Tab-separated table of C-alpha atoms and ligand atoms in Angstrom:
chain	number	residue	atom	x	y	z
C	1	UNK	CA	-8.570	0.366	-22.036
C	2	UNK	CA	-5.780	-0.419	-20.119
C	3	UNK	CA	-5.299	-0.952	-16.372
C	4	UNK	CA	-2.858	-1.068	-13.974
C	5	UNK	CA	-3.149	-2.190	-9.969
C	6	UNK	CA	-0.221	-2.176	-7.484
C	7	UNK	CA	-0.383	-4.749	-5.018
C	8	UNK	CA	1.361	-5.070	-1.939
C	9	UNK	CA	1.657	-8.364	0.286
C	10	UNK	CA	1.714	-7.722	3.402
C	11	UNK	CA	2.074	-9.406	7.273
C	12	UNK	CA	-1.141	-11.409	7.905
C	13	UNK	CA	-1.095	-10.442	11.746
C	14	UNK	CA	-0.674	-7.790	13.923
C	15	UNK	CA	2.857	-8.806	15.629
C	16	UNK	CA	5.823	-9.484	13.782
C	17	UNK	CA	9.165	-10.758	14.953
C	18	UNK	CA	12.548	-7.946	14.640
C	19	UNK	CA	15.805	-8.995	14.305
C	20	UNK	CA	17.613	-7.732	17.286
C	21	UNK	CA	20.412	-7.276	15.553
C	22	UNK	CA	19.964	-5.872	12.228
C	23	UNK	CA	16.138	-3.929	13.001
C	24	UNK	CA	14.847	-5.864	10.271
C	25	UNK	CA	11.291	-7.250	10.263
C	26	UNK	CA	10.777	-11.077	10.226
C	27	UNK	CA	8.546	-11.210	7.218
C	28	UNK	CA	7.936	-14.767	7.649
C	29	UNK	CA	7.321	-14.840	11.109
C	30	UNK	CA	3.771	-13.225	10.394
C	31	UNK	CA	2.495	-15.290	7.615
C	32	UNK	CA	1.407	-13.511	4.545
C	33	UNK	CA	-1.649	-11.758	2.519
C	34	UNK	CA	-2.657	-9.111	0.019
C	35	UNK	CA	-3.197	-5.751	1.562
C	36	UNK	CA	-6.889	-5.557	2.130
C	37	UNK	CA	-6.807	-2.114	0.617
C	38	UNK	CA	-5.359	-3.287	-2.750
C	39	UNK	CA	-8.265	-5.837	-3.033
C	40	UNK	CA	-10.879	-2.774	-2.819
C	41	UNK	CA	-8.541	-1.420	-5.204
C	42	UNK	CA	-8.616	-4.780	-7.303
C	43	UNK	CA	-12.964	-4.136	-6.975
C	44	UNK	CA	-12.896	-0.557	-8.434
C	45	UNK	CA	-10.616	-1.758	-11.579
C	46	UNK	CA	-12.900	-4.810	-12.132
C	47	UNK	CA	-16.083	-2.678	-11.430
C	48	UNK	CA	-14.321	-0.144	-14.542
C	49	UNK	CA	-13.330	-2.977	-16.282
C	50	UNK	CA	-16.901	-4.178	-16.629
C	51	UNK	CA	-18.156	-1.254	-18.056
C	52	UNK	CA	-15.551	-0.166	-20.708
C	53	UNK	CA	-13.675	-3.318	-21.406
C	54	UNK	CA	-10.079	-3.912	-21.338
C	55	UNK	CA	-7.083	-5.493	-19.715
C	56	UNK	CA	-6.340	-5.325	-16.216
C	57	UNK	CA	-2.357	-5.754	-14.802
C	58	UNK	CA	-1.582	-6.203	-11.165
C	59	UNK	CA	1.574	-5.246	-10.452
C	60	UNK	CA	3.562	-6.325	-7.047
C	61	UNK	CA	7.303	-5.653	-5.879
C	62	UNK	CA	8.788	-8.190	-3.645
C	63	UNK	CA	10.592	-10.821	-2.927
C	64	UNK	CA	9.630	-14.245	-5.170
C	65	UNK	CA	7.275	-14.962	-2.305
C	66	UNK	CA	4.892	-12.012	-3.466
C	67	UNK	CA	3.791	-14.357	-6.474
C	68	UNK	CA	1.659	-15.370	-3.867
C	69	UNK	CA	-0.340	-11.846	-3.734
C	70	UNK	CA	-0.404	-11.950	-7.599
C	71	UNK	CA	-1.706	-15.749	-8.131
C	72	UNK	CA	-5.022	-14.510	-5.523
C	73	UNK	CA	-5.422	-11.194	-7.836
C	74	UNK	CA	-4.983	-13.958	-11.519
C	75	UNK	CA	-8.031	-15.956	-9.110
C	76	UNK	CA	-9.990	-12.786	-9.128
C	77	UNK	CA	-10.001	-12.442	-13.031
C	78	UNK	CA	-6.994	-9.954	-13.436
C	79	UNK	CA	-5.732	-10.505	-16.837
C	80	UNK	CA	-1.713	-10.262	-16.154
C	81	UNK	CA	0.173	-10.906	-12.869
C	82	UNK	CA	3.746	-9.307	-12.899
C	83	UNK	CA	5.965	-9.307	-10.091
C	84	UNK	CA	9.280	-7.443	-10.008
C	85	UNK	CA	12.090	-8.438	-7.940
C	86	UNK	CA	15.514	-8.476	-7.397
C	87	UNK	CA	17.984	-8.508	-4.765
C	88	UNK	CA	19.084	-4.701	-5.874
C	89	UNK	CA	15.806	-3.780	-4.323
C	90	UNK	CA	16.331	-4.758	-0.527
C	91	UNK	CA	16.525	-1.986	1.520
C	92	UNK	CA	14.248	0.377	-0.645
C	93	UNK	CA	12.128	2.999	1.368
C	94	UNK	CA	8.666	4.833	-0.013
C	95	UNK	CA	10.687	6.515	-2.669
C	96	UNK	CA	12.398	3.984	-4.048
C	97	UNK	CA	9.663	1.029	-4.432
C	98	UNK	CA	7.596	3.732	-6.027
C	99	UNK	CA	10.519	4.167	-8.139
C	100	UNK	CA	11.199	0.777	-9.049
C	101	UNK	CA	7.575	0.550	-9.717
C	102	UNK	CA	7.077	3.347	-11.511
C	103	UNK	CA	9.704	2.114	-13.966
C	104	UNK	CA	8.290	-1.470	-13.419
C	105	UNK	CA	4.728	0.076	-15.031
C	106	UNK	CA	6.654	1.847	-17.978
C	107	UNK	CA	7.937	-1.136	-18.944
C	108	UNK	CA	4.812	-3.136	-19.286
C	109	UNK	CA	2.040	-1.029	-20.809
C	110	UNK	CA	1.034	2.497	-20.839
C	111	UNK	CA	-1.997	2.240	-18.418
C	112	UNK	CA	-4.562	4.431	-18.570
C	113	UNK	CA	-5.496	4.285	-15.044
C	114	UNK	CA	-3.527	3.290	-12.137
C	115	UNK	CA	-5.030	1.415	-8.949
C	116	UNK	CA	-3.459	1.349	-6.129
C	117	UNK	CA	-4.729	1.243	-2.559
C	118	UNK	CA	-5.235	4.212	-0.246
C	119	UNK	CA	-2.360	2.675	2.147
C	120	UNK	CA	-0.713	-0.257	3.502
C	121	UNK	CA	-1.415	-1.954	6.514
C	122	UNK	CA	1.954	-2.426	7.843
C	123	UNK	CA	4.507	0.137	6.369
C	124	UNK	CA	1.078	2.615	6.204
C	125	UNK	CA	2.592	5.653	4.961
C	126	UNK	CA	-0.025	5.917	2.006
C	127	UNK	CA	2.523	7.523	-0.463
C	128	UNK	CA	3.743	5.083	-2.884
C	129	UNK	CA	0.630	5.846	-4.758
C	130	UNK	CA	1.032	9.212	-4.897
C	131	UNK	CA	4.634	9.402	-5.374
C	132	UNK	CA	4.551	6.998	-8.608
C	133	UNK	CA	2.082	9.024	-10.178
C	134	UNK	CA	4.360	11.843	-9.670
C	135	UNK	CA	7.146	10.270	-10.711
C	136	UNK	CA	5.384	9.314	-14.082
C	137	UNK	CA	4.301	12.816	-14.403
C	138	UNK	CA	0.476	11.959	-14.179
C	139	UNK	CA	-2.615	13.295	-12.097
C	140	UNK	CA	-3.541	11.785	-9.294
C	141	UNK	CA	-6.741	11.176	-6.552
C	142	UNK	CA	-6.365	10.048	-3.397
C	143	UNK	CA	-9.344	8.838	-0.916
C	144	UNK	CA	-11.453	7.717	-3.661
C	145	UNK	CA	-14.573	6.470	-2.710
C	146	UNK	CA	-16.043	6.320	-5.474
C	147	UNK	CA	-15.409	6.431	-9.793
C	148	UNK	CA	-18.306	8.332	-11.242
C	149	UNK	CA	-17.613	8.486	-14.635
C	150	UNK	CA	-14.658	6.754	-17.169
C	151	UNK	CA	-13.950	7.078	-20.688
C	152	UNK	CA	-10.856	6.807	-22.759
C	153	UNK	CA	-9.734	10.987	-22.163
C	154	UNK	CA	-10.942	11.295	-18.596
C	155	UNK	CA	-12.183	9.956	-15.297
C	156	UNK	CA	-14.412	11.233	-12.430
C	157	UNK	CA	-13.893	10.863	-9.158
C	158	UNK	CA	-15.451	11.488	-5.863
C	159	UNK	CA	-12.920	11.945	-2.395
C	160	UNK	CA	-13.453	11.478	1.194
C	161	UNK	CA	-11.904	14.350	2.911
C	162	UNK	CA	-13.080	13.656	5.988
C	163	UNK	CA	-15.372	16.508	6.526
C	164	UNK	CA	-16.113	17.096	3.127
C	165	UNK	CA	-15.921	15.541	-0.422
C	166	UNK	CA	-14.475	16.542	-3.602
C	167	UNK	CA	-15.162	15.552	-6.905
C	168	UNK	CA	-12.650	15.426	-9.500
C	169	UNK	CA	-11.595	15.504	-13.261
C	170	UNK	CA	-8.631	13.436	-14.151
C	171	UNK	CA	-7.729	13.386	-17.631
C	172	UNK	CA	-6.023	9.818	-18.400
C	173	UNK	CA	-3.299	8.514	-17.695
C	174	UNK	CA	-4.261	8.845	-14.363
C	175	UNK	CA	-3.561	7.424	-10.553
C	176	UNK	CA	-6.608	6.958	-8.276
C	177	UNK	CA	-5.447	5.566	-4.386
C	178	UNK	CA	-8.857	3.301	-3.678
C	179	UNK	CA	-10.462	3.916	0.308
C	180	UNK	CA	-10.912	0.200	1.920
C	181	UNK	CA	-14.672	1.187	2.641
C	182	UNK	CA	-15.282	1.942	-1.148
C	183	UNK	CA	-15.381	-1.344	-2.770
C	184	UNK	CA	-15.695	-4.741	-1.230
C	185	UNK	CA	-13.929	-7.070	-2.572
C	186	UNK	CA	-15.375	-9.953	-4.190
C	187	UNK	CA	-14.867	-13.500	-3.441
C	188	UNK	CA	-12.668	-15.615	-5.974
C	189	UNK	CA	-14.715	-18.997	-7.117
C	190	UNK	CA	-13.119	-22.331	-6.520
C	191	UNK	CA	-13.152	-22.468	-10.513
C	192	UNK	CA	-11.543	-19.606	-10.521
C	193	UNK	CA	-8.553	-20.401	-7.863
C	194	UNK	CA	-8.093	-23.603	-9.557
C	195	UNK	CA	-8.055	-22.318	-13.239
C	196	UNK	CA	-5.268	-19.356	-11.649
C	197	UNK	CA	-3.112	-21.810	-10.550
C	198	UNK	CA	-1.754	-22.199	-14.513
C	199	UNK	CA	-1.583	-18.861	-15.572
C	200	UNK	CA	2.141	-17.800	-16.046
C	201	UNK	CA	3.137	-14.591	-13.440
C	202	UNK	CA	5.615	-12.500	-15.497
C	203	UNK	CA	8.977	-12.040	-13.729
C	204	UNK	CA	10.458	-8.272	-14.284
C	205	UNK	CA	14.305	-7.763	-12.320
C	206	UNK	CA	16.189	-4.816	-13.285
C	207	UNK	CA	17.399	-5.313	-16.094
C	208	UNK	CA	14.218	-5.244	-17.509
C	209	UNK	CA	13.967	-1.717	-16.357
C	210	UNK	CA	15.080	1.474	-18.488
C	211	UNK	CA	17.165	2.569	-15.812
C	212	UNK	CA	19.610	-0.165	-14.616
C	213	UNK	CA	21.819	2.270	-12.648
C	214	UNK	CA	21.835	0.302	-9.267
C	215	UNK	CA	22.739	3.356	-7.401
C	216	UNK	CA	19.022	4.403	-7.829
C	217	UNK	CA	17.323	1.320	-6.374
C	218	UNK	CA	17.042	-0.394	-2.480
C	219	UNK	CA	19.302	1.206	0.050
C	220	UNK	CA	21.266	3.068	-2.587
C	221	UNK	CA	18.021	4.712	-3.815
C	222	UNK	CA	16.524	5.311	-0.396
C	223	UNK	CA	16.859	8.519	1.126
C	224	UNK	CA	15.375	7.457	4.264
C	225	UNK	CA	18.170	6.458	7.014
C	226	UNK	CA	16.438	4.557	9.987
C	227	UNK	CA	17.779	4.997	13.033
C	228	UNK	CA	16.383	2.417	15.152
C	229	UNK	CA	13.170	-0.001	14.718
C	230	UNK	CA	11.888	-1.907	18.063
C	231	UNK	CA	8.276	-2.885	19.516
C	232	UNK	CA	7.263	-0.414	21.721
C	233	UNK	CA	6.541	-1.568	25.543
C	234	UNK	CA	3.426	-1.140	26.710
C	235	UNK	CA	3.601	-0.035	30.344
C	236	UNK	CA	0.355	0.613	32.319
C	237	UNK	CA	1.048	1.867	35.968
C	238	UNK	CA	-2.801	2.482	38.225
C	239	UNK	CA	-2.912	4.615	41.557
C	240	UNK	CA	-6.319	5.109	43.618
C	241	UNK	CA	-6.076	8.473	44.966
C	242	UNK	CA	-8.429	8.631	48.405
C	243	UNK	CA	-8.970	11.635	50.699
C	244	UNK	CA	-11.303	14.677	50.093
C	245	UNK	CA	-11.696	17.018	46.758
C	246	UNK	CA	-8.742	19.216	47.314
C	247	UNK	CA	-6.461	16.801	47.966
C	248	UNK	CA	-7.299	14.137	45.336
C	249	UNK	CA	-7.357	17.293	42.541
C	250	UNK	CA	-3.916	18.043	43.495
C	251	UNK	CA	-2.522	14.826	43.933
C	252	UNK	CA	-4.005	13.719	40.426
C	253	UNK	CA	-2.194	16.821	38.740
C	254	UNK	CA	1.248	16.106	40.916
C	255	UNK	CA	1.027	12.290	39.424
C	256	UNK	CA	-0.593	13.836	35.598
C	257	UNK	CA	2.628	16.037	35.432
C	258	UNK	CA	4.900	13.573	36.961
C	259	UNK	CA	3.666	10.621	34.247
C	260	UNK	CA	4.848	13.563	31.523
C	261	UNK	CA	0.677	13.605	30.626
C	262	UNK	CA	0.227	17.479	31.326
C	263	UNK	CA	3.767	18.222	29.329
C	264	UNK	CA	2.674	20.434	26.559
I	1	FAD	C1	14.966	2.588	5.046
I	1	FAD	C2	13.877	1.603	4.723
I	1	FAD	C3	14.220	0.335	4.295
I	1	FAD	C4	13.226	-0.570	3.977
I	1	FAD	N1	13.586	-1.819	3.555
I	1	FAD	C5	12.645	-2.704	3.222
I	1	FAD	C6	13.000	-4.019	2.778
I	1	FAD	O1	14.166	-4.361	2.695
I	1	FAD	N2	12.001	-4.871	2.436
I	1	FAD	C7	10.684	-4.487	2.526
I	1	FAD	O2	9.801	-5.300	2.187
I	1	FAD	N3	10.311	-3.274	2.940
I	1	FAD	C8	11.253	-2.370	3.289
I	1	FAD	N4	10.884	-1.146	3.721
I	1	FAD	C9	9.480	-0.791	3.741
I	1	FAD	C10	9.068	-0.306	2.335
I	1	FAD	O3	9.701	0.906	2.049
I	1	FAD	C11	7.572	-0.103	2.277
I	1	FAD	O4	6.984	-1.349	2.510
I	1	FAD	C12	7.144	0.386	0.911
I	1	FAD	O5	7.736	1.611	0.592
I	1	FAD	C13	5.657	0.604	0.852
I	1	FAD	O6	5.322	1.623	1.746
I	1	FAD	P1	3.976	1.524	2.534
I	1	FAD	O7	3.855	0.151	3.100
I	1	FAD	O8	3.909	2.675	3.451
I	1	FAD	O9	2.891	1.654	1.369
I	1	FAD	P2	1.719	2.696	1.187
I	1	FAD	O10	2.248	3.938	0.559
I	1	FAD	O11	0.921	2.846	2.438
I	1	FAD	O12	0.895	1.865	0.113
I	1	FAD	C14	-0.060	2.484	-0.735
I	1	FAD	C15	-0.314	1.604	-1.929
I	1	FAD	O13	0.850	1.539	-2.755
I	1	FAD	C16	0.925	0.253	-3.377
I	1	FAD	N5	2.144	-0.434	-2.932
I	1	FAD	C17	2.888	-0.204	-1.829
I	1	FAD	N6	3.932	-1.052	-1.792
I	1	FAD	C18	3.840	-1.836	-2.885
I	1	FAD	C19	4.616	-2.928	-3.407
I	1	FAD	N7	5.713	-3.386	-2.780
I	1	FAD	N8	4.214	-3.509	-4.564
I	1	FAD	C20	3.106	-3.056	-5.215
I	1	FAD	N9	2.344	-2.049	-4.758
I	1	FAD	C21	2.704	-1.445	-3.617
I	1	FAD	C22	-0.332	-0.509	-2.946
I	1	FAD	O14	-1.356	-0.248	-3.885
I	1	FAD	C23	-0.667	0.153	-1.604
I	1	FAD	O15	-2.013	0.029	-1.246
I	1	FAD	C24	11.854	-0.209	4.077
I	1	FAD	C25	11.510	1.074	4.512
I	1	FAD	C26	12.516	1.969	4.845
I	1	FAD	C27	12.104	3.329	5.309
């Protein structure tokens, strides 16, 4: 069987510099690593893998840097590293990275399952996933906790829905979006690392893709116009309120409502 697993590297820390001037975010200023959801999602396709044989791909879309996220996935046994980039791609929102990978993935194999992880940790929207498996017109799981069953026509799944769980019939191809909790990653082996350091990451831009129309890619493709990006300021303001129970209950609702924390 085939496999497929997007990766995404992201920010290895919690702050990252903006550029005042164009809103940007200072990718470098954070240090980078692979989303720690894709490697539960790298887990579950090794875990499948294991049972029913196969090939697995990891996919990433970035700049040249991302290798990086791809060489640690070749260290964990993946079979093929791709990474597409090109400069036609800067600017892309959800939409359009799913699109670029979407068409990324139909140019490399038809997969029978797709990995990807439940979210990312910095952009967080969890819908790439979702919106490539839409895009290539397949079913799709997200919150997956668990893969019950897989063979070549269909897949079972089990979902977290918070207060419940479903369990689901895909028939393949198929996306499943991997929870972090579901799958811990394994650790690479020095052997391993060492041995990944030769393996040859395939390079995709777009004109490798079936649709070359630059108007659908980056800030061309993106439907998403943002207005402004900045840290927020964290402001914390105390007051000790003295006097007897009347007073202090009305002073506390005078300051509640005056702070905006009583505003419905
Ligand atoms: C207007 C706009 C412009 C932007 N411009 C840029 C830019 O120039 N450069 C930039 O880096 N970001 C840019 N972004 C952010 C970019 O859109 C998101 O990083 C991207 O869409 C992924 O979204 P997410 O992080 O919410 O992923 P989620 O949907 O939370 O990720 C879910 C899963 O999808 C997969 N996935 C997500 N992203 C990738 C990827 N790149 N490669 C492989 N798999 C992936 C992973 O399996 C991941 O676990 C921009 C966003 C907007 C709104």
């Amino acid at each position: 069987m085939e496999f497929m697993v997007c990766i995404k590297q992201v920010p290895d820390s919690m702050t990252i510099d903006i550029n005042p001037e164009t809103g940007s975010l200072i990718r470098e200023s954070a240090g980078a690593k692979i989303n720690p959801y894709d490697l539960s999602a790298i887990e579950a396709a090794l875990q499948v893998r294991e049972k029913t044989g196969g090939n697995i791909h990891a996919l990433t879309m970035g700049p040249k840097q991302a290798r990086f996220a791809i060489r640690e996935a070749l260290a964990l046994e993946i079979d093929n590293g791709w990474i597409v980039t090109d400069k036609s791609f800067a600017g892309s929102d959800v939409l359009a990275t799913a699109y670029t990978l979407s068409q990324a993935i139909l140019n490399i194999t038809e997969p029978d399952i797709i990995f990807c992880g439940k979210q990312s940790t910095d952009g967080d929207t969890a819908q790439v996933g979702p919106e490539i498996a839409e895009l290539l017109g397949i079913p799709h799981a997200s919150y997956v906790t668990e893969i019950n069953h897989v063979d070549k026509d269909y897949i079972i799944v089990t979902c977290n829905m918070g207060t419940y769980k479903e369990v689901l019939r895909l028939s393949t191809p198929c996306l499943v979006c991997i929870e972090m909790e579901a799958y811990t990653p394994r650790i690479s082996s020095l052997r391993n690392k060492i041995s990944s350091q030769n393996k040859a990451i395939n390079e995709l831009s777009i004109g490798n893709l079936k649709d070359k129309d630059k108007d659908n890619y980056g800030y061309k493709g993106s439907p998403t116009k943002v207005r402004k990006i900045y840290v927020p300021k964290v402001k914390r303001e105390s007051k000790i309120i003295d006097g007897d129970v009347d007073k202090i209950i009305d002073e506390l609702i005078e300051k509640l409502n005056e702070w905006g924390c009583l505003n419905e």
